[in-house]
Coordinates of C-alpha atoms and ligand atoms in Angstrom, one line a residue:
Chain A
X94 CA 11.6 9.2 31.6
X95 CA 10.2 12.7 30.9
X96 CA 7.4 14.0 33.1
X97 CA 5.8 15.6 30.2
X98 CA 3.8 18.8 29.9
X99 CA 0.7 19.6 27.8
X100 CA 2.5 22.0 25.4
X101 CA 5.3 19.5 24.9
X102 CA 2.8 16.7 24.2
X103 CA 1.1 19.0 21.7
X104 CA 4.3 19.6 19.8
X105 CA 5.0 15.9 19.8
X106 CA 1.5 15.3 18.4
X107 CA 2.2 17.8 15.6
X108 CA 5.5 16.2 14.6
X109 CA 3.9 12.7 14.4
X110 CA 1.5 14.0 11.8
X111 CA 4.5 14.6 9.5
X112 CA 5.3 11.8 6.9
X113 CA 7.7 9.2 8.1
X114 CA 7.9 10.5 11.7
X115 CA 7.0 8.0 14.5
X116 CA 6.3 8.8 18.1
X117 CA 9.9 8.3 19.3
X118 CA 11.4 10.5 16.6
X119 CA 8.7 13.1 17.3
X120 CA 9.7 13.2 20.9
X121 CA 13.3 13.6 20.0
X122 CA 12.5 16.5 17.7
X123 CA 10.4 18.2 20.3
X124 CA 13.2 17.8 22.8
X125 CA 15.5 19.4 20.3
X126 CA 13.2 22.4 19.9
X127 CA 13.1 22.7 23.6
X128 CA 16.9 23.1 23.7
X129 CA 17.0 25.6 20.8
X130 CA 17.5 29.3 21.8
X131 CA 14.5 31.6 21.6
X132 CA 15.5 33.4 18.4
X133 CA 16.0 30.2 16.5
X134 CA 12.6 28.9 17.6
X135 CA 11.0 32.2 16.5
X136 CA 12.6 32.0 13.0
X137 CA 11.5 28.4 12.7
X138 CA 7.9 29.2 13.7
X139 CA 7.8 32.2 11.3
X140 CA 9.0 30.2 8.4
X141 CA 6.3 27.7 9.1
X142 CA 3.7 30.5 8.9
X143 CA 5.4 32.1 5.9
X144 CA 5.1 29.0 3.7
X145 CA 1.4 29.0 4.3
X146 CA 0.9 32.8 3.9
X147 CA 3.4 33.8 1.3
X148 CA 3.5 30.9 -1.0
X149 CA 1.0 30.8 -3.8
X150 CA 0.4 28.6 -6.8
X151 CA 1.6 30.1 -10.1
X152 CA -1.5 31.0 -12.1
X153 CA 0.1 29.6 -15.2
X154 CA 2.1 26.5 -14.3
X155 CA 0.7 25.8 -10.8
X156 CA 4.1 25.4 -9.3
X157 CA 4.5 26.9 -5.8
X158 CA 5.9 30.5 -5.9
X159 CA 6.1 33.7 -4.0
X160 CA 5.6 35.8 -7.2
X161 CA 2.9 35.4 -9.8
X162 CA 3.6 34.3 -12.5
X163 CA 6.6 32.3 -11.1
X164 CA 10.2 33.1 -12.2
X165 CA 10.1 30.3 -14.8
X166 CA 6.9 31.4 -16.4
X167 CA 8.0 35.0 -16.5
X168 CA 11.5 34.3 -17.8
X169 CA 12.2 35.6 -21.3
X170 CA 14.9 33.0 -21.9
X171 CA 12.6 30.1 -21.8
X172 CA 11.0 28.4 -24.8
X173 CA 7.3 29.2 -24.4
X174 CA 6.0 26.6 -26.8
X175 CA 7.4 23.7 -24.8
X176 CA 5.7 22.4 -21.6
X177 CA 7.0 19.6 -19.4
X178 CA 4.2 18.1 -17.2
X179 CA 5.3 16.8 -13.8
X180 CA 3.5 15.5 -10.7
X181 CA 5.0 17.6 -7.9
X182 CA 7.2 20.7 -7.4
X183 CA 10.0 18.4 -6.3
X184 CA 10.0 16.7 -9.8
X185 CA 10.3 20.2 -11.4
X186 CA 13.3 20.9 -9.2
X187 CA 14.9 17.6 -10.2
X188 CA 14.5 18.4 -13.9
X189 CA 15.8 21.9 -13.4
X190 CA 19.0 20.5 -11.8
X191 CA 19.9 18.7 -15.0
X192 CA 20.3 22.1 -16.7
X193 CA 19.2 20.4 -19.9
X194 CA 15.7 21.6 -20.1
X195 CA 14.8 25.1 -21.3
X196 CA 11.0 25.0 -21.7
X197 CA 8.2 25.7 -19.3
X198 CA 6.5 23.4 -16.8
X199 CA 3.1 22.4 -15.6
X200 CA 2.7 20.9 -12.1
X201 CA -0.3 18.6 -11.8
X202 CA -0.2 18.2 -8.1
X203 CA -0.2 14.4 -8.2
X204 CA -1.3 11.5 -10.4
X205 CA -4.6 9.8 -11.0
X206 CA -5.4 7.3 -8.2
X207 CA -9.0 6.1 -7.9
X208 CA -8.1 4.3 -4.7
X209 CA -7.1 7.6 -3.1
X210 CA -10.1 9.4 -4.7
X211 CA -7.7 11.4 -6.9
X212 CA -9.7 12.1 -10.0
X213 CA -8.8 14.5 -12.9
X214 CA -10.7 17.2 -11.1
X215 CA -8.3 17.1 -8.2
X216 CA -5.3 17.6 -10.5
X217 CA -4.4 20.8 -12.3
X218 CA -5.6 19.5 -15.7
X219 CA -8.2 22.2 -16.4
X220 CA -5.4 24.7 -15.8
X221 CA -3.2 22.9 -18.3
X222 CA -5.9 23.0 -21.0
X223 CA -6.5 26.6 -20.3
X224 CA -2.8 27.4 -21.2
X225 CA -3.5 26.3 -24.8
X226 CA -5.9 29.3 -25.1
X227 CA -3.3 31.9 -24.2
X228 CA -0.1 30.3 -25.3
X229 CA 1.2 28.9 -28.6
X230 CA 2.2 25.5 -27.4
X231 CA 3.8 23.1 -29.8
X232 CA 5.1 20.3 -27.7
X233 CA 4.2 18.6 -24.4
X234 CA 6.6 16.4 -22.5
X235 CA 5.0 14.1 -20.0
X236 CA 7.5 13.5 -17.2
X237 CA 5.4 11.7 -14.6
X238 CA 6.8 9.2 -12.2
X239 CA 7.4 5.7 -13.5
X240 CA 4.6 4.2 -11.3
X241 CA 1.4 2.7 -12.5
X242 CA -0.5 5.8 -11.5
X243 CA 2.0 8.0 -13.3
X244 CA 1.7 5.9 -16.4
X245 CA -2.1 6.0 -16.3
X246 CA -2.1 9.7 -15.9
X247 CA 0.2 10.0 -19.0
X248 CA -2.2 7.9 -21.0
X249 CA -5.1 10.0 -19.8
X250 CA -3.4 13.2 -20.7
X251 CA -2.2 11.9 -24.1
X252 CA -5.8 11.0 -25.0
X253 CA -7.0 14.3 -23.8
X254 CA -4.4 16.4 -25.7
X255 CA -4.3 14.4 -28.9
X256 CA -7.2 16.3 -30.6
X257 CA -5.1 19.5 -30.2
X258 CA -2.7 18.3 -32.8
X259 CA 0.5 19.0 -30.8
X260 CA 3.5 16.9 -30.4
X261 CA 3.2 14.7 -27.2
X262 CA 6.1 12.7 -25.8
X263 CA 6.9 10.9 -22.7
X264 CA 10.3 10.7 -21.0
X265 CA 11.9 7.3 -21.6
X266 CA 11.8 4.6 -18.9
X267 CA 15.5 5.1 -18.1
X268 CA 14.3 5.7 -14.6
X269 CA 14.5 2.6 -12.3
X270 CA 11.1 1.0 -11.9
X271 CA 9.5 2.0 -8.6
X272 CA 11.8 5.0 -8.1
X273 CA 10.5 8.5 -8.1
X274 CA 11.8 11.4 -10.2
X275 CA 12.8 13.3 -7.1
X276 CA 15.4 10.7 -6.1
X277 CA 16.7 9.9 -9.6
X278 CA 20.3 11.0 -10.2
X279 CA 20.7 13.9 -12.6
X280 CA 22.5 11.9 -15.3
X281 CA 19.8 9.3 -15.6
X282 CA 17.2 11.9 -15.6
X283 CA 19.0 13.8 -18.4
X284 CA 19.2 10.6 -20.5
X285 CA 15.5 9.9 -19.9
X286 CA 14.6 13.4 -21.1
X287 CA 16.7 13.0 -24.2
X288 CA 15.2 9.6 -25.0
X289 CA 11.6 10.7 -24.6
X290 CA 9.2 8.8 -26.8
X291 CA 6.2 10.1 -28.7
X292 CA 2.8 9.0 -27.5
Chain B
X127 CA 22.2 -22.4 -2.6
X128 CA 23.0 -23.6 0.9
X129 CA 21.7 -22.1 4.2
X130 CA 24.4 -22.8 6.7
X131 CA 23.2 -20.8 9.7
X132 CA 20.2 -19.0 11.0
X133 CA 19.5 -17.0 14.0
X134 CA 15.9 -16.0 15.1
X135 CA 15.0 -13.4 17.6
X136 CA 11.4 -12.8 18.9
X137 CA 10.1 -14.8 15.9
X138 CA 7.0 -16.9 16.7
X139 CA 8.1 -19.2 19.6
X140 CA 11.8 -18.6 19.0
X141 CA 13.0 -15.9 21.4
X142 CA 16.6 -16.6 20.6
X143 CA 17.4 -19.6 18.5
X144 CA 20.6 -20.2 16.6
X145 CA 21.1 -23.2 14.3
X146 CA 23.7 -24.6 12.0
X147 CA 22.6 -26.8 9.1
X148 CA 23.9 -29.6 6.9
X149 CA 24.1 -28.9 3.2
X150 CA 22.0 -32.0 2.5
X151 CA 18.9 -33.1 4.4
X152 CA 18.0 -31.5 7.7
X153 CA 15.3 -33.3 9.6
X154 CA 13.5 -31.1 12.2
X155 CA 11.4 -33.2 14.6
X156 CA 9.1 -32.1 17.3
X157 CA 5.5 -32.1 18.6
X158 CA 3.0 -29.7 17.1
X159 CA 3.2 -26.1 18.2
X160 CA 6.9 -26.3 19.2
X161 CA 8.2 -24.1 16.4
X162 CA 9.1 -26.4 13.5
X163 CA 7.0 -24.6 11.0
X164 CA 8.2 -21.2 12.1
X165 CA 11.7 -22.4 11.2
X166 CA 10.5 -23.0 7.6
X167 CA 8.8 -19.7 7.7
X168 CA 12.0 -17.9 8.8
X169 CA 13.9 -19.5 5.9
X170 CA 11.3 -18.2 3.5
X171 CA 11.9 -14.7 4.9
X172 CA 15.6 -15.0 4.3
X173 CA 15.1 -16.2 0.7
X174 CA 11.9 -14.4 -0.5
X175 CA 11.9 -11.5 1.9
X176 CA 8.5 -12.6 3.2
X177 CA 6.5 -15.4 4.8
X178 CA 5.0 -18.1 2.7
X179 CA 2.3 -18.5 5.3
X180 CA 1.0 -15.0 5.8
X181 CA 1.0 -11.6 4.1
X182 CA 1.1 -9.8 7.5
X183 CA 4.6 -9.3 8.9
X184 CA 3.2 -8.7 12.4
X185 CA 1.9 -12.3 12.7
X186 CA 5.2 -14.0 13.4
X187 CA 6.0 -11.4 16.0
X188 CA 6.1 -12.6 19.6
X189 CA 3.5 -11.4 22.0
X190 CA 4.5 -8.2 23.8
X191 CA 7.6 -7.7 21.6
X192 CA 8.0 -4.7 19.2
X193 CA 10.4 -6.3 16.7
X194 CA 11.8 -9.5 15.3
X195 CA 14.9 -10.3 13.3
X196 CA 16.3 -13.2 11.4
X197 CA 20.0 -13.5 10.4
X198 CA 21.1 -16.1 7.9
X199 CA 24.2 -17.1 6.1
X200 CA 23.8 -18.5 2.6
X201 CA 26.3 -19.7 0.1
X202 CA 25.6 -19.8 -3.6
X203 CA 26.5 -22.6 -6.0
X204 CA 29.7 -20.8 -7.1
X205 CA 30.7 -20.1 -3.5
X206 CA 29.6 -16.5 -2.8
X207 CA 28.5 -15.9 0.8
X208 CA 25.5 -13.8 1.6
X209 CA 24.4 -12.6 5.0
X210 CA 20.7 -12.0 4.7
X211 CA 18.9 -10.2 7.4
X212 CA 15.3 -9.4 7.9
X213 CA 14.3 -6.8 10.5
X214 CA 10.7 -6.0 11.3
X215 CA 9.6 -3.2 13.7
X216 CA 6.0 -3.2 14.6
X217 CA 5.9 0.3 16.1
X218 CA 7.5 1.9 13.1
X219 CA 5.7 -0.5 10.7
X220 CA 9.1 -0.9 9.2
X221 CA 10.6 -3.9 7.5
X222 CA 14.2 -4.0 6.3
X223 CA 15.9 -6.6 4.2
X224 CA 19.7 -6.5 4.2
X225 CA 22.1 -8.4 2.1
X226 CA 25.7 -8.2 3.4
X227 CA 24.6 -5.2 5.5
X228 CA 23.3 -3.4 2.5
X229 CA 19.7 -2.3 2.8
X230 CA 17.7 -3.6 -0.2
X231 CA 15.1 -0.9 -0.7
X232 CA 13.3 -2.6 -3.5
X233 CA 12.7 -6.0 -1.9
X234 CA 11.2 -7.6 -4.9
X235 CA 14.6 -7.2 -6.6
X236 CA 16.0 -9.9 -4.2
X237 CA 13.3 -12.5 -5.2
X238 CA 14.8 -15.2 -7.4
X239 CA 18.4 -14.7 -6.2
X240 CA 17.8 -17.3 -3.4
X241 CA 15.4 -19.7 -5.0
X242 CA 13.2 -22.0 -2.8
X243 CA 10.7 -24.7 -3.4
X244 CA 8.3 -25.4 -0.6
X245 CA 5.6 -27.8 0.2
X246 CA 3.2 -27.8 3.1
X247 CA -0.1 -29.7 3.7
X248 CA -2.4 -26.8 2.6
X249 CA -0.8 -26.8 -0.8
X250 CA -2.8 -29.9 -1.7
X251 CA -5.2 -27.2 -2.9
X252 CA -3.0 -26.7 -5.9
X253 CA -4.4 -29.9 -7.5
X254 CA -7.7 -30.1 -5.5
X255 CA -8.8 -26.6 -4.8
X256 CA -9.9 -23.5 -6.7
X257 CA -8.2 -21.6 -9.5
X258 CA -6.8 -19.0 -7.1
X259 CA -4.5 -21.6 -5.5
X260 CA -3.1 -22.6 -8.9
X261 CA -2.6 -19.0 -10.0
X262 CA -0.7 -18.4 -6.7
X263 CA 1.5 -21.5 -7.6
X264 CA 2.2 -20.0 -11.0
X265 CA 2.9 -16.5 -9.6
X266 CA 5.3 -17.6 -6.9
X267 CA 7.2 -19.9 -9.2
X268 CA 7.4 -17.4 -12.1
X269 CA 8.3 -14.5 -9.8
X270 CA 11.4 -16.4 -8.7
X271 CA 12.4 -17.4 -12.3
X272 CA 11.7 -14.0 -14.0
X273 CA 12.3 -10.5 -12.8
X274 CA 10.1 -9.0 -15.5
X275 CA 7.2 -11.3 -14.6
X276 CA 7.3 -10.2 -11.0
X277 CA 7.4 -6.5 -12.1
X278 CA 4.5 -7.0 -14.4
X279 CA 2.6 -8.9 -11.7
X280 CA 3.0 -6.2 -9.1
X281 CA 1.9 -3.6 -11.7
X282 CA -1.0 -5.7 -12.7
X283 CA -2.3 -6.2 -9.1
X284 CA -2.1 -2.5 -8.6
X285 CA -4.0 -1.9 -11.9
X286 CA -6.8 -4.3 -10.8
X287 CA -7.1 -2.6 -7.4
X288 CA -7.3 0.9 -9.0
X289 CA -9.6 -0.2 -11.7
X290 CA -11.9 -1.9 -9.1
X291 CA -12.0 1.4 -7.2
X292 CA -13.5 3.0 -10.4
X293 CA -15.9 0.2 -11.0
X294 CA -17.2 0.0 -7.5
X295 CA -17.9 3.7 -7.3
X296 CA -21.4 4.6 -8.7
X297 CA -20.2 8.0 -9.7
X298 CA -17.3 6.7 -11.8
X299 CA -18.1 3.2 -13.0
X300 CA -19.6 4.4 -16.3
X301 CA -17.0 7.1 -16.9
X302 CA -15.4 6.1 -20.1
X303 CA -12.5 8.6 -20.1
X304 CA -11.6 7.6 -16.6
X305 CA -11.5 3.9 -17.1
X306 CA -9.9 3.7 -20.6
X307 CA -6.4 4.5 -19.5
X308 CA -6.6 1.7 -16.9
X309 CA -8.0 -0.7 -19.6
X310 CA -5.0 0.2 -21.8
X311 CA -2.6 -0.7 -19.0
X312 CA -4.6 -3.8 -18.0
X313 CA -4.2 -5.0 -21.6
X314 CA -0.5 -4.2 -21.8
X315 CA 0.5 -5.9 -18.5
X316 CA -2.2 -8.6 -18.6
X317 CA -1.1 -9.8 -22.1
X318 CA 2.5 -10.0 -21.0
X319 CA 1.5 -12.1 -18.0
X320 CA -0.7 -14.5 -20.0
X321 CA 2.0 -14.8 -22.6
X322 CA 4.6 -15.5 -20.0
X323 CA 2.4 -18.2 -18.3
X324 CA 1.7 -19.9 -21.6
X325 CA 5.4 -20.1 -22.4
X326 CA 6.1 -21.4 -18.9
X327 CA 3.6 -24.2 -19.3
X328 CA 5.4 -25.3 -22.4
X329 CA 8.8 -25.1 -20.8
X330 CA 7.6 -26.8 -17.6
X331 CA 5.9 -29.9 -19.2
X332 CA 9.1 -31.9 -19.8
X333 CA 10.1 -31.4 -16.2
X334 CA 6.7 -32.6 -15.1
X335 CA 6.6 -35.6 -17.4
X336 CA 10.1 -36.8 -16.4
X337 CA 9.5 -36.5 -12.7
X338 CA 6.0 -38.1 -12.8
X339 CA 7.2 -41.3 -14.3
X340 CA 10.1 -41.4 -11.9
X341 CA 8.0 -40.8 -8.8
X342 CA 4.8 -42.7 -9.6
X343 CA 6.5 -45.5 -11.6
X344 CA 3.3 -45.5 -13.8
X345 CA 3.0 -45.0 -17.5
X346 CA 0.1 -42.5 -17.1
X347 CA 0.6 -39.4 -19.1
X348 CA 0.6 -36.2 -17.1
X349 CA -0.2 -32.9 -18.8
X350 CA -1.0 -29.3 -17.9
X351 CA -2.8 -26.6 -19.8
X352 CA -3.2 -22.9 -19.3
X353 CA -6.9 -21.9 -19.5
X354 CA -7.8 -18.3 -20.2
X355 CA -11.1 -16.6 -21.0
X356 CA -10.6 -16.8 -24.8
X357 CA -9.4 -19.2 -27.4
X358 CA -5.7 -19.2 -28.0
X359 CA -4.0 -20.1 -31.2
X360 CA -0.8 -22.2 -31.1
X361 CA 2.3 -20.0 -30.5
X362 CA 0.1 -17.1 -29.8
X363 CA 1.8 -13.7 -29.8
X364 CA 1.5 -10.9 -27.2
X365 CA -0.4 -8.7 -29.7
X366 CA -2.9 -11.5 -30.4
X367 CA -3.5 -11.7 -26.6
X368 CA -3.9 -7.9 -26.5
X369 CA -6.6 -8.0 -29.1
X370 CA -8.4 -10.8 -27.3
X371 CA -8.3 -9.0 -24.0
X372 CA -9.6 -5.8 -25.6
X373 CA -12.5 -7.7 -27.1
X374 CA -13.3 -9.3 -23.7
X375 CA -13.2 -6.0 -22.0
X376 CA -15.7 -4.5 -24.4
X377 CA -17.9 -7.6 -24.1
X378 CA -17.9 -7.6 -20.3
X379 CA -18.1 -3.8 -19.9
X380 CA -21.6 -3.7 -18.4
X381 CA -21.2 -6.8 -16.3
X382 CA -18.1 -5.2 -14.8
X383 CA -19.8 -2.0 -14.0
X384 CA -22.8 -3.9 -12.6
X385 CA -20.7 -6.1 -10.3
X386 CA -18.1 -3.4 -9.5
X387 CA -15.1 -5.6 -10.1
X388 CA -12.6 -6.4 -12.9
X389 CA -13.8 -9.6 -14.6
X390 CA -11.4 -9.8 -17.5
X391 CA -7.7 -10.7 -17.4
X392 CA -5.1 -13.2 -16.1
X393 CA -6.4 -12.8 -12.5
X394 CA -9.3 -15.0 -13.6
X395 CA -7.4 -17.7 -15.4
X396 CA -6.7 -21.2 -14.4
X397 CA -4.2 -24.1 -14.8
X398 CA -5.6 -27.5 -15.6
X399 CA -3.7 -30.7 -14.7
X400 CA -4.6 -33.8 -16.6
X401 CA -3.8 -37.5 -16.3
X402 CA -4.3 -39.5 -19.5
X403 CA -6.3 -36.6 -20.8
X404 CA -8.7 -36.4 -17.9
X405 CA -8.8 -33.3 -15.6
X406 CA -7.2 -34.3 -12.3
X407 CA -9.5 -32.2 -10.3
X408 CA -12.5 -34.4 -11.2
X409 CA -11.0 -37.8 -11.8
X410 CA -7.8 -38.4 -9.7
X411 CA -7.7 -40.5 -6.6
X412 CA -6.3 -39.1 -3.3
X413 CA -3.1 -41.0 -3.9
X414 CA -2.8 -39.6 -7.4
X415 CA -3.3 -36.1 -6.1
X416 CA -0.5 -36.6 -3.6
X417 CA 1.8 -38.0 -6.3
X418 CA 1.1 -35.1 -8.7
X419 CA 1.7 -32.6 -6.0
X420 CA 5.1 -34.1 -5.1
X421 CA 5.9 -34.4 -8.8
X422 CA 5.1 -30.7 -9.2
X423 CA 7.5 -29.8 -6.5
X424 CA 10.4 -31.9 -8.0
X425 CA 9.6 -30.4 -11.4
X426 CA 9.6 -26.9 -9.8
X427 CA 13.0 -27.7 -8.4
X428 CA 14.6 -28.6 -11.7
X429 CA 12.8 -25.8 -13.5
X430 CA 14.0 -23.2 -11.0
X431 CA 17.5 -24.6 -11.0
X432 CA 17.6 -24.0 -14.7
X433 CA 16.0 -20.6 -14.8
X434 CA 17.9 -19.1 -11.8
X435 CA 21.2 -20.8 -12.5
X436 CA 21.2 -21.6 -8.8
X437 CA 20.1 -24.8 -6.8
X438 CA 16.9 -24.1 -4.9
X439 CA 16.6 -24.8 -1.2
X440 CA 13.7 -27.3 -0.6
X441 CA 11.4 -26.7 2.4
X442 CA 9.0 -29.5 3.3
X443 CA 6.6 -28.9 6.1
X444 CA 5.0 -31.9 7.7
X445 CA 4.6 -34.0 4.5
X446 CA 5.3 -37.5 5.9
X447 CA 2.3 -37.6 8.1
X448 CA 0.1 -39.1 5.4
X449 CA 2.7 -41.3 3.8
X450 CA 3.5 -44.9 4.8
X451 CA 7.0 -45.9 5.8
X452 CA 7.9 -47.3 2.4
X453 CA 6.8 -44.1 0.6
X454 CA 8.6 -41.9 3.1
X455 CA 11.8 -43.9 2.5
X456 CA 11.5 -43.6 -1.2
X457 CA 10.9 -39.9 -1.0
X458 CA 13.9 -39.5 1.2
X459 CA 16.1 -41.4 -1.3
X460 CA 15.0 -39.0 -4.0
X461 CA 15.5 -36.0 -1.8
X462 CA 19.1 -37.0 -1.2
X463 CA 19.7 -36.4 -4.9
X464 CA 18.6 -32.7 -4.5
X465 CA 20.5 -29.9 -2.9
X466 CA 19.8 -28.7 0.6
X467 CA 16.5 -29.8 2.1
X468 CA 14.6 -29.0 5.3
X469 CA 11.9 -31.4 6.5
X470 CA 9.7 -30.9 9.5
X471 CA 8.0 -33.9 11.0
X472 CA 6.2 -35.1 14.2
X473 CA 7.9 -38.5 13.7
X474 CA 10.6 -39.1 16.2
X475 CA 14.2 -38.8 15.0
X476 CA 14.7 -42.2 16.5
X477 CA 12.3 -43.8 14.1
X478 CA 13.7 -46.7 12.1
X479 CA 12.8 -45.0 8.8
X480 CA 15.5 -42.4 9.4
X481 CA 18.0 -44.8 11.0
X482 CA 18.9 -46.3 7.7
X483 CA 20.1 -43.0 6.3
X484 CA 22.7 -42.6 9.1
X485 CA 24.6 -39.4 8.9
X486 CA 23.2 -38.5 5.5
X487 CA 20.4 -36.9 7.5
X488 CA 21.2 -34.2 10.1
X489 CA 18.6 -34.4 12.8
X490 CA 17.2 -31.7 15.1
X491 CA 14.7 -31.9 17.9
X492 CA 12.6 -28.8 18.6
X493 CA 11.0 -28.2 22.0
X494 CA 9.3 -25.0 23.0
X495 CA 11.2 -23.0 20.4
X496 CA 14.7 -24.1 21.4
X497 CA 16.4 -26.7 19.3
X498 CA 18.9 -29.4 20.0
X499 CA 21.0 -31.0 17.5
X500 CA 20.1 -34.7 17.6
X501 CA 22.8 -36.0 15.3
X502 CA 25.2 -37.0 18.1
X503 CA 22.7 -39.7 19.0
X504 CA 23.0 -41.3 15.6
X505 CA 26.5 -40.6 14.4
X506 CA 28.8 -43.5 14.9
Ligands
LIG123 ZN1 4.7 29.3 -13.4

């Protein structure tokens, strides 16, 4: 039994706010921090502040970045006319890991979900449309998660982009139902990218 | 499928119960509130990953306890052994389903591998109650017999929830761009569900007819019909249903926005049972209702056995209470022709009705959550 202190309780409280962390785990994590040496704790705290202060959203693709535009958008080796639309930065990383994709990205920041009050305004859709003004885009690949919300968002975007007369495709459903892109193995994801279907 | 062993911890009134079962009929006798029904519920957890009585996993949890678990040993028709385990933790709001120590992250993928047919008194609403009860009957049966049906159904339920969120919000209910993608998905999944249900009704009818004449001994003709919001042609195709759903959605657009809920789709459909061409819900007697319900369950058994390539486990909770001795006996004789059956009853194991069956029926007495094998009393 720990005779707890206020600052300890505060730390526990912060940990419980993280996804998937219950009270018991939070206490274990707080205890672990307590046992870390001073320098380690300092580095940890600084990195927490840094993510908030240094990281920006790329003004073009809306991915998180420390330089603007982000390394992908500013690369000269990428195909500028091809954009792959994903929900979250993690999905972008998953596709990058396949080494099979050489276009640009657009990170929406989620998928449409009326139940959670996520409307098109909450997503970076306006930002996507704006890219058509400055860039010569020929093809859009919709690589949203194979959930109902991801599927609806794909349909929404397809309807929105159709008048622009570009090629729109969606990655094939090679991905296990209910799984998210982030946790899909690279081979499956590669295949899904190859087998993308036109919308 | 045969359930040979089950172990319950902190589950309803079973703090720590362990039981070994017969592969034929298991009769579980006890007064009300002693834990008979919870045994049926526990078996449903092992086979379907969830309770058949509640959608809330915290309900079966014992007072003042933070977790419950159920271990079970099941053997398939071809002799594979499965150790199925359910663990529920209230504090973590965590539920795990393990097969042979392997955590099954997508629990719906296990549904249908361990088929069950169940009957409890409240299910009389299938023939006597509202359409929701009949849709539930269809959904549970089809989810066990078809993986794609279950996937479509889960998707569909989510679509309706999301769509209702748009329709009930005054700011979004008339927003065409927002609702149209959801309409498209509703039509896609909804038409697959309707098509699947129609095909099911056709496939199920022979099972129903055969069992009805055997159980009732009457020559009445039993029939069932799937009723949807629009006219269906014979051998209707998915694309035909899609077109009809689309038309209905356009027709009901304003009503839906007005009421703030989805009014079109398979979640509003019904199943009609008929005897000699007359709808059962209006014309059947109490006795006929009971006979039809029992018939449905036997038909479900043979249908699932065919569809899953596995013999279902039969769970019957308190179904003798309204039957006379003769009917109880006849039912037991027919149950002996099935696979493994679990029957709960308030009737004493010493009753003459059961005596005749000798060791063909394994008997258990349940008292305050602990159970005693009663067979020794009867075995000679
Ligand atoms: Zn960028």
